[in-house]
GROMACS .gro file of C-alpha atoms in nm:
model
  406
    1GLU     CA    1   2.024   0.272  -0.703
    2ALA     CA    2   1.677   0.260  -0.819
    3THR     CA    3   1.696  -0.108  -0.861
    4ALA     CA    4   1.831  -0.253  -0.541
    5ARG     CA    5   1.725  -0.194  -0.182
    6PHE     CA    6   1.771  -0.299   0.178
    7LEU     CA    7   1.462  -0.395   0.377
    8SER     CA    8   1.487  -0.179   0.684
    9PRO     CA    9   1.398  -0.303   1.033
   10GLN     CA   10   1.046  -0.222   1.143
   11THR     CA   11   1.129   0.099   1.319
   12SER     CA   12   1.069   0.463   1.255
   13SER     CA   13   1.383   0.594   1.426
   14PHE     CA   14   1.550   0.879   1.243
   15THR     CA   15   1.819   1.037   1.455
   16PHE     CA   16   2.158   1.196   1.423
   17ASP     CA   17   2.432   1.058   1.648
   18ASN     CA   18   2.187   0.964   1.927
   19GLU     CA   19   2.386   0.807   2.208
   20ASP     CA   20   2.070   0.659   2.361
   21SER     CA   21   1.971   0.469   2.048
   22LYS     CA   22   2.278   0.307   1.897
   23THR     CA   23   2.246   0.084   1.598
   24GLY     CA   24   2.440  -0.230   1.520
   25LEU     CA   25   2.645  -0.023   1.280
   26GLN     CA   26   2.738   0.221   1.554
   27ARG     CA   27   2.848  -0.064   1.778
   28ILE     CA   28   3.071  -0.195   1.501
   29ILE     CA   29   3.233   0.144   1.468
   30GLU     CA   30   3.281   0.195   1.840
   31SER     CA   31   3.463  -0.137   1.865
   32SER     CA   32   3.746   0.007   1.655
   33ASP     CA   33   3.902   0.337   1.561
   34GLU     CA   34   3.625   0.530   1.381
   35ASN     CA   35   3.867   0.698   1.146
   36ARG     CA   36   3.991   0.354   1.034
   37MET     CA   37   3.647   0.216   0.953
   38ARG     CA   38   3.670  -0.001   0.644
   39LEU     CA   39   3.385  -0.032   0.397
   40SER     CA   40   3.395  -0.410   0.443
   41ASP     CA   41   3.326  -0.364   0.816
   42VAL     CA   42   2.984  -0.215   0.753
   43ASP     CA   43   2.860  -0.296   0.402
   44SER     CA   44   2.676  -0.609   0.516
   45SER     CA   45   2.484  -0.418   0.785
   46ARG     CA   46   2.120  -0.326   0.729
   47ASP     CA   47   2.166  -0.029   0.960
   48ASN     CA   48   2.230   0.205   0.669
   49ASN     CA   49   2.091   0.517   0.508
   50MET     CA   50   2.038   0.386   0.153
   51ASP     CA   51   1.660   0.433   0.151
   52LEU     CA   52   1.688   0.796   0.257
   53MET     CA   53   1.959   0.869   0.002
   54ARG     CA   54   1.764   0.719  -0.288
   55PHE     CA   55   1.446   0.898  -0.180
   56LEU     CA   56   1.628   1.231  -0.168
   57ALA     CA   57   1.795   1.164  -0.504
   58ALA     CA   58   1.460   1.084  -0.667
   59SER     CA   59   1.309   1.398  -0.514
   60ALA     CA   60   1.603   1.603  -0.640
   61VAL     CA   61   1.529   1.479  -0.993
   62ILE     CA   62   1.177   1.624  -0.962
   63TYR     CA   63   1.323   1.955  -0.847
   64GLY     CA   64   1.577   1.964  -1.130
   65HIS     CA   65   1.323   1.869  -1.397
   66ALA     CA   66   1.088   2.145  -1.280
   67PHE     CA   67   1.345   2.393  -1.413
   68HIS     CA   68   1.463   2.184  -1.706
   69LEU     CA   69   1.110   2.143  -1.844
   70GLN     CA   70   1.084   2.521  -1.855
   71ASN     CA   71   1.419   2.538  -2.039
   72LEU     CA   72   1.572   2.701  -1.733
   73ARG     CA   73   1.889   2.629  -1.535
   74ASP     CA   74   1.829   2.538  -1.172
   75PRO     CA   75   2.017   2.732  -0.900
   76LEU     CA   76   2.278   2.460  -0.849
   77GLU     CA   77   2.354   2.455  -1.221
   78GLU     CA   78   2.396   2.832  -1.215
   79LEU     CA   79   2.640   2.794  -0.926
   80VAL     CA   80   2.853   2.495  -1.024
   81GLY     CA   81   2.760   2.423  -1.384
   82ARG     CA   82   2.590   2.091  -1.306
   83SER     CA   83   2.217   2.049  -1.272
   84THR     CA   84   2.056   1.907  -0.962
   85GLY     CA   85   1.897   1.630  -1.167
   86SER     CA   86   2.224   1.517  -1.324
   87LEU     CA   87   2.397   1.495  -0.987
   88ALA     CA   88   2.101   1.307  -0.838
   89VAL     CA   89   2.115   1.052  -1.120
   90ALA     CA   90   2.491   1.020  -1.064
   91VAL     CA   91   2.417   0.934  -0.698
   92PHE     CA   92   2.175   0.664  -0.816
   93PHE     CA   93   2.435   0.514  -1.045
   94ALA     CA   94   2.716   0.521  -0.789
   95LEU     CA   95   2.500   0.343  -0.529
   96SER     CA   96   2.362   0.107  -0.791
   97GLY     CA   97   2.709   0.005  -0.907
   98PHE     CA   98   2.801  -0.088  -0.551
   99LEU     CA   99   2.477  -0.271  -0.471
  100ILE     CA  100   2.448  -0.455  -0.803
  101ALA     CA  101   2.807  -0.577  -0.772
  102LYS     CA  102   2.721  -0.693  -0.421
  103SER     CA  103   2.409  -0.868  -0.550
  104LEU     CA  104   2.611  -1.060  -0.807
  105THR     CA  105   2.892  -1.167  -0.574
  106ASN     CA  106   2.647  -1.282  -0.306
  107ARG     CA  107   2.458  -1.515  -0.542
  108PRO     CA  108   2.594  -1.853  -0.655
  109SER     CA  109   2.387  -1.844  -0.975
  110LEU     CA  110   2.408  -1.580  -1.246
  111LEU     CA  111   2.057  -1.677  -1.356
  112GLU     CA  112   1.925  -1.580  -1.014
  113PHE     CA  113   2.100  -1.247  -1.054
  114LEU     CA  114   1.926  -1.183  -1.388
  115VAL     CA  115   1.586  -1.285  -1.252
  116ALA     CA  116   1.622  -1.059  -0.949
  117ARG     CA  117   1.719  -0.761  -1.163
  118ALA     CA  118   1.434  -0.818  -1.411
  119LEU     CA  119   1.173  -0.848  -1.135
  120ARG     CA  120   1.298  -0.530  -0.971
  121ILE     CA  121   1.281  -0.315  -1.285
  122LEU     CA  122   1.032  -0.449  -1.538
  123PRO     CA  123   0.693  -0.492  -1.362
  124ALA     CA  124   0.658  -0.130  -1.246
  125LEU     CA  125   0.811  -0.002  -1.570
  126ILE     CA  126   0.560  -0.191  -1.784
  127VAL     CA  127   0.273  -0.068  -1.568
  128VAL     CA  128   0.377   0.298  -1.589
  129ASN     CA  129   0.419   0.273  -1.966
  130VAL     CA  130   0.075   0.119  -2.012
  131LEU     CA  131  -0.087   0.372  -1.776
  132VAL     CA  132   0.075   0.665  -1.956
  133VAL     CA  133  -0.050   0.543  -2.294
  134LEU     CA  134  -0.403   0.488  -2.165
  135ILE     CA  135  -0.425   0.824  -1.988
  136ALA     CA  136  -0.263   1.005  -2.279
  137GLY     CA  137  -0.494   0.845  -2.532
  138PHE     CA  138  -0.813   0.929  -2.348
  139THR     CA  139  -0.729   1.263  -2.185
  140TRP     CA  140  -0.393   1.421  -2.278
  141SER     CA  141  -0.379   1.384  -2.655
  142SER     CA  142  -0.519   1.648  -2.888
  143MET     CA  143  -0.634   1.361  -3.111
  144SER     CA  144  -0.946   1.152  -3.062
  145ALA     CA  145  -0.902   0.821  -2.881
  146ALA     CA  146  -0.977   0.634  -3.203
  147GLU     CA  147  -0.708   0.821  -3.393
  148PHE     CA  148  -0.462   0.790  -3.107
  149PHE     CA  149  -0.494   0.416  -3.056
  150GLY     CA  150  -0.535   0.350  -3.429
  151GLY     CA  151  -0.172   0.442  -3.494
  152SER     CA  152   0.140   0.245  -3.412
  153GLN     CA  153   0.308   0.496  -3.179
  154PRO     CA  154   0.121   0.405  -2.859
  155TRP     CA  155   0.213   0.040  -2.898
  156THR     CA  156   0.574   0.100  -2.994
  157TYR     CA  157   0.594   0.338  -2.695
  158ILE     CA  158   0.500   0.054  -2.459
  159PHE     CA  159   0.726  -0.197  -2.633
  160TRP     CA  160   1.044   0.007  -2.661
  161ASN     CA  161   1.019   0.176  -2.323
  162SER     CA  162   0.962  -0.163  -2.156
  163SER     CA  163   1.236  -0.340  -2.349
  164LEU     CA  164   1.534  -0.158  -2.192
  165LEU     CA  165   1.680  -0.147  -2.543
  166LYS     CA  166   1.596   0.210  -2.636
  167CYS     CA  167   1.341   0.479  -2.551
  168GLN     CA  168   1.055   0.640  -2.738
  169PHE     CA  169   0.967   0.972  -2.583
  170GLU     CA  170   0.678   1.100  -2.797
  171LEU     CA  171   0.312   1.010  -2.825
  172PRO     CA  172   0.085   1.161  -3.091
  173GLY     CA  173  -0.073   1.490  -2.989
  174VAL     CA  174   0.065   1.480  -2.633
  175PHE     CA  175   0.243   1.780  -2.474
  176SER     CA  176   0.329   1.924  -2.814
  177ALA     CA  177   0.270   2.280  -2.688
  178ASN     CA  178   0.478   2.240  -2.369
  179PRO     CA  179   0.782   2.467  -2.319
  180PHE     CA  180   1.021   2.170  -2.322
  181GLY     CA  181   0.853   1.988  -2.607
  182ASP     CA  182   0.657   1.667  -2.641
  183ALA     CA  183   0.870   1.424  -2.440
  184VAL     CA  184   0.624   1.223  -2.231
  185ASN     CA  185   0.863   1.049  -1.991
  186GLY     CA  186   1.216   1.174  -2.046
  187SER     CA  187   1.346   1.016  -1.725
  188LEU     CA  188   1.335   0.670  -1.883
  189TRP     CA  189   1.648   0.735  -2.090
  190THR     CA  190   1.870   0.627  -1.800
  191LEU     CA  191   1.712   0.282  -1.764
  192PRO     CA  192   1.864   0.129  -2.082
  193VAL     CA  193   2.197   0.276  -1.970
  194GLU     CA  194   2.163   0.112  -1.630
  195ALA     CA  195   2.052  -0.217  -1.785
  196ARG     CA  196   2.371  -0.223  -1.991
  197MET     CA  197   2.569  -0.161  -1.675
  198TYR     CA  198   2.400  -0.470  -1.532
  199GLY     CA  199   2.522  -0.645  -1.844
  200LEU     CA  200   2.876  -0.533  -1.760
  201VAL     CA  201   2.842  -0.680  -1.411
  202PHE     CA  202   2.693  -1.000  -1.558
  203LEU     CA  203   2.981  -1.027  -1.806
  204ALA     CA  204   3.228  -0.999  -1.520
  205GLY     CA  205   3.044  -1.278  -1.339
  206ALA     CA  206   3.033  -1.498  -1.649
  207THR     CA  207   3.406  -1.447  -1.706
  208SER     CA  208   3.483  -1.542  -1.347
  209LEU     CA  209   3.259  -1.847  -1.389
  210VAL     CA  210   3.458  -1.971  -1.688
  211ILE     CA  211   3.792  -1.912  -1.517
  212GLY     CA  212   3.664  -2.059  -1.191
  213LYS     CA  213   3.567  -2.384  -1.361
  214VAL     CA  214   3.931  -2.429  -1.455
  215THR     CA  215   4.104  -2.292  -1.148
  216ARG     CA  216   3.842  -2.399  -0.889
  217ALA     CA  217   3.867  -2.049  -0.748
  218GLY     CA  218   3.609  -1.934  -0.497
  219ASN     CA  219   3.376  -1.636  -0.480
  220GLU     CA  220   3.662  -1.390  -0.434
  221LEU     CA  221   3.753  -1.443  -0.799
  222ARG     CA  222   3.410  -1.314  -0.902
  223ARG     CA  223   3.448  -1.014  -0.675
  224TYR     CA  224   3.785  -0.916  -0.816
  225MET     CA  225   3.667  -0.981  -1.171
  226VAL     CA  226   3.385  -0.734  -1.104
  227GLY     CA  227   3.648  -0.492  -0.981
  228GLY     CA  228   3.857  -0.542  -1.293
  229PHE     CA  229   3.564  -0.478  -1.524
  230GLY     CA  230   3.477  -0.177  -1.309
  231VAL     CA  231   3.828  -0.036  -1.350
  232VAL     CA  232   3.798  -0.075  -1.728
  233GLY     CA  233   3.457   0.095  -1.728
  234LEU     CA  234   3.584   0.376  -1.505
  235ALA     CA  235   3.895   0.434  -1.716
  236SER     CA  236   3.690   0.424  -2.037
  237SER     CA  237   3.449   0.683  -1.903
  238LEU     CA  238   3.709   0.921  -1.766
  239PHE     CA  239   3.998   0.891  -2.012
  240LEU     CA  240   3.993   0.629  -2.285
  241TRP     CA  241   3.679   0.744  -2.466
  242GLU     CA  242   3.823   1.088  -2.525
  243MET     CA  243   4.182   0.970  -2.580
  244LEU     CA  244   4.078   0.718  -2.845
  245GLY     CA  245   3.837   0.958  -3.009
  246LEU     CA  246   3.546   0.715  -2.982
  247PRO     CA  247   3.212   0.851  -3.106
  248HIS     CA  248   2.910   0.919  -2.886
  249LEU     CA  249   2.629   0.734  -3.060
  250GLY     CA  250   2.330   0.728  -2.826
  251GLY     CA  251   2.198   0.558  -2.515
  252VAL     CA  252   2.483   0.416  -2.311
  253LEU     CA  253   2.724   0.541  -2.577
  254SER     CA  254   2.589   0.896  -2.563
  255GLU     CA  255   2.801   1.150  -2.380
  256PRO     CA  256   2.576   1.146  -2.068
  257GLY     CA  257   2.562   0.765  -2.089
  258VAL     CA  258   2.940   0.731  -2.093
  259ARG     CA  259   2.958   0.973  -1.801
  260LEU     CA  260   2.710   0.766  -1.599
  261MET     CA  261   2.913   0.454  -1.677
  262GLY     CA  262   3.192   0.613  -1.475
  263PHE     CA  263   2.979   0.655  -1.165
  264PHE     CA  264   2.840   0.301  -1.187
  265SER     CA  265   3.187   0.157  -1.245
  266ALA     CA  266   3.321   0.347  -0.945
  267GLY     CA  267   3.060   0.171  -0.732
  268MET     CA  268   3.168  -0.165  -0.876
  269VAL     CA  269   3.531  -0.093  -0.790
  270ALA     CA  270   3.438   0.016  -0.438
  271HIS     CA  271   3.261  -0.313  -0.372
  272ALA     CA  272   3.541  -0.527  -0.514
  273PHE     CA  273   3.807  -0.354  -0.305
  274ARG     CA  274   3.593  -0.268  -0.005
  275LYS     CA  275   3.846  -0.428   0.234
  276LYS     CA  276   4.100  -0.168   0.123
  277ILE     CA  277   3.870   0.134   0.144
  278TYR     CA  278   3.854   0.330   0.469
  279LEU     CA  279   3.556   0.556   0.530
  280ASP     CA  280   3.671   0.886   0.675
  281GLY     CA  281   3.461   1.200   0.656
  282ARG     CA  282   3.771   1.418   0.655
  283LEU     CA  283   3.864   1.282   0.313
  284ILE     CA  284   3.530   1.409   0.180
  285VAL     CA  285   3.608   1.761   0.302
  286VAL     CA  286   3.958   1.756   0.158
  287GLY     CA  287   3.827   1.611  -0.168
  288PHE     CA  288   3.563   1.882  -0.193
  289LEU     CA  289   3.826   2.153  -0.151
  290VAL     CA  290   4.040   1.993  -0.422
  291LEU     CA  291   3.737   1.960  -0.648
  292TYR     CA  292   3.650   2.326  -0.594
  293CYS     CA  293   4.003   2.434  -0.684
  294TRP     CA  294   4.000   2.217  -0.996
  295ARG     CA  295   3.645   2.303  -1.101
  296GLU     CA  296   3.759   2.489  -1.413
  297THR     CA  297   4.022   2.234  -1.518
  298ARG     CA  298   4.006   1.921  -1.731
  299PHE     CA  299   4.063   1.714  -1.416
  300ALA     CA  300   3.732   1.815  -1.257
  301GLU     CA  301   3.528   1.529  -1.407
  302ALA     CA  302   3.797   1.271  -1.335
  303PHE     CA  303   3.805   1.376  -0.969
  304LEU     CA  304   3.429   1.423  -0.930
  305VAL     CA  305   3.341   1.061  -1.012
  306PRO     CA  306   3.544   0.883  -0.739
  307TRP     CA  307   3.481   1.164  -0.491
  308LEU     CA  308   3.102   1.147  -0.535
  309ALA     CA  309   3.101   0.765  -0.518
  310TYR     CA  310   3.309   0.777  -0.198
  311THR     CA  311   3.084   1.046  -0.050
  312CYS     CA  312   2.774   0.839  -0.127
  313LEU     CA  313   2.914   0.531   0.045
  314TRP     CA  314   3.034   0.727   0.348
  315THR     CA  315   2.688   0.883   0.381
  316ALA     CA  316   2.516   0.547   0.332
  317TYR     CA  317   2.708   0.380   0.614
  318SER     CA  318   2.791   0.669   0.844
  319PRO     CA  319   2.691   0.597   1.206
  320ARG     CA  320   2.639   0.971   1.254
  321ILE     CA  321   2.329   0.965   1.031
  322ASN     CA  322   2.089   0.703   1.161
  323ALA     CA  323   1.810   0.691   0.902
  324ARG     CA  324   1.760   0.314   0.913
  325GLY     CA  325   1.388   0.348   0.979
  326PHE     CA  326   1.322   0.586   0.693
  327GLY     CA  327   1.232   0.310   0.448
  328SER     CA  328   1.026   0.102   0.691
  329LYS     CA  329   0.717   0.163   0.475
  330GLY     CA  330   0.897   0.077   0.153
  331ASP     CA  331   1.150   0.204  -0.098
  332PHE     CA  332   0.957   0.454  -0.311
  333SER     CA  333   1.254   0.595  -0.502
  334TYR     CA  334   1.209   0.390  -0.819
  335GLY     CA  335   0.838   0.473  -0.840
  336ILE     CA  336   0.908   0.841  -0.784
  337TYR     CA  337   1.164   0.838  -1.062
  338ILE     CA  338   0.953   0.668  -1.330
  339PHE     CA  339   0.621   0.841  -1.251
  340ALA     CA  340   0.730   1.201  -1.197
  341PHE     CA  341   0.818   1.326  -1.546
  342PRO     CA  342   0.472   1.271  -1.706
  343VAL     CA  343   0.302   1.437  -1.408
  344GLN     CA  344   0.532   1.739  -1.433
  345GLN     CA  345   0.474   1.764  -1.806
  346TRP     CA  346   0.097   1.749  -1.751
  347PHE     CA  347   0.110   2.039  -1.506
  348TYR     CA  348   0.305   2.244  -1.758
  349SER     CA  349   0.053   2.153  -2.028
  350GLN     CA  350  -0.217   2.307  -1.809
  351ASP     CA  351  -0.012   2.615  -1.722
  352PRO     CA  352   0.296   2.668  -1.940
  353GLY     CA  353   0.401   2.966  -1.730
  354MET     CA  354   0.389   2.779  -1.399
  355ALA     CA  355   0.682   2.855  -1.168
  356PRO     CA  356   0.928   2.564  -1.135
  357LEU     CA  357   0.893   2.542  -0.757
  358THR     CA  358   0.515   2.537  -0.790
  359ASN     CA  359   0.543   2.254  -1.041
  360ALA     CA  360   0.770   2.056  -0.810
  361GLY     CA  361   0.544   2.127  -0.511
  362PHE     CA  362   0.232   2.004  -0.691
  363THR     CA  363   0.407   1.703  -0.840
  364PHE     CA  364   0.582   1.570  -0.530
  365PRO     CA  365   0.284   1.456  -0.315
  366ILE     CA  366   0.105   1.304  -0.613
  367VAL     CA  367   0.409   1.108  -0.718
  368VAL     CA  368   0.486   0.986  -0.365
  369VAL     CA  369   0.136   0.838  -0.347
  370LEU     CA  370   0.180   0.675  -0.690
  371ALA     CA  371   0.520   0.542  -0.586
  372ALA     CA  372   0.378   0.395  -0.264
  373ILE     CA  373   0.103   0.220  -0.460
  374SER     CA  374   0.362   0.097  -0.709
  375PHE     CA  375   0.583  -0.042  -0.433
  376TRP     CA  376   0.312  -0.216  -0.236
  377CYS     CA  377   0.099  -0.339  -0.527
  378ILE     CA  378   0.357  -0.405  -0.801
  379GLU     CA  379   0.723  -0.397  -0.700
  380ARG     CA  380   0.717  -0.583  -0.369
  381PRO     CA  381   0.468  -0.852  -0.482
  382SER     CA  382   0.676  -0.910  -0.796
  383LEU     CA  383   0.987  -0.981  -0.589
  384ARG     CA  384   0.802  -1.263  -0.413
  385PHE     CA  385   0.823  -1.460  -0.737
  386LYS     CA  386   1.202  -1.437  -0.738
  387HIS     CA  387   1.272  -1.784  -0.603
  388THR     CA  388   0.989  -1.952  -0.795
  389LEU     CA  389   1.094  -1.795  -1.122
  390SER     CA  390   1.459  -1.874  -1.055
  391GLU     CA  391   1.368  -2.239  -1.008
  392LYS     CA  392   1.181  -2.244  -1.338
  393VAL     CA  393   1.473  -2.079  -1.516
  394ARG     CA  394   1.718  -2.329  -1.367
  395PHE     CA  395   1.489  -2.611  -1.478
  396LEU     CA  396   1.496  -2.479  -1.835
  397PHE     CA  397   1.870  -2.417  -1.853
  398GLY     CA  398   1.992  -2.685  -1.613
  399ARG     CA  399   2.031  -2.665  -1.239
  400LYS     CA  400   2.403  -2.593  -1.257
  401ALA     CA  401   2.388  -2.355  -1.552
  402LEU     CA  402   2.571  -2.028  -1.487
  403GLN     CA  403   2.641  -2.131  -1.131
  404SER     CA  404   2.975  -2.093  -0.959
  405THR     CA  405   3.164  -2.389  -0.824
  406PRO     CA  406   3.118  -2.427  -0.449
   0.00000   0.00000   0.00000
């Protein structure tokens, strides 16, 4: 999930099943039967591989877009019919559904939840939108700076792309001759979809809050309400949308948006019922074989969503992959995701015939540096205002507003 992270311990260890350097997670596993490891046994541990997974997913998006922006299919898409970028985004959404549900259920106040989510997404997003407009206006556009900034498009670009309501992809005179077209930052289309998924989680929390006021139920009610809303979202994505003949309108209601809702909802369900979910690598192998056999059937999508979500969580908490120190310098995945597309488009504007792997190779180091600057100068400092801003919000709405009963 591009929008939630664990702060890793200050270590640079990155080992695979190292008996001489066992993490707290490994000790938990060794105290019980490994093949009966429940998700609830390990999901609170910071000895996890989330940072590595999100970094790899963001990097995979760069790789996939390098082909897509040349109107080509990447090798994985040629092999299985699904692009590398689409699967990487699905990984983001599956992890995000789990972590955002966890964020909600671990907070007594829904207002704190909203503040935390806004501070994680908006500051860096606003900065990248402003930077893109400034750079495009002075260097990328075929128009003069006066003509560029004299129109409304640059300003509506910043507003809509920072609002999480909808996206504007074009700027006047920018990338119009590129092979893919003039989309400046096409990656942003998933952010309004994810924001609406946060809304689904928030709605589950608000519903549990209303019921809890009457029943005096504890935090478990909120958790299971999140699971119930997740089941509805999952069923809607996989079955109900098609069965009811509902239209695909755009954004979260577009066909890709409805598909991503399934992955996010699967993560929500996994968190709600984590005490019932056992993490066993053998199930991943069996599931993959079933998925391969069903790849040409109508059941492929319905099986892919829970299988991929399960695989992501097993990988995130597997004691056999100790990547807990990978993110010790910061979680750069969000910055990589929101900065990469304009850089890739710029390279193609300079050389429309550039090979996809060359484009990805040139883009990656530049974007990692930009993402590191974004994390250390924008994202992390913004999160320091979380408690202060939450206090101000509670003062405005009342200290007990949208807060669960102890």
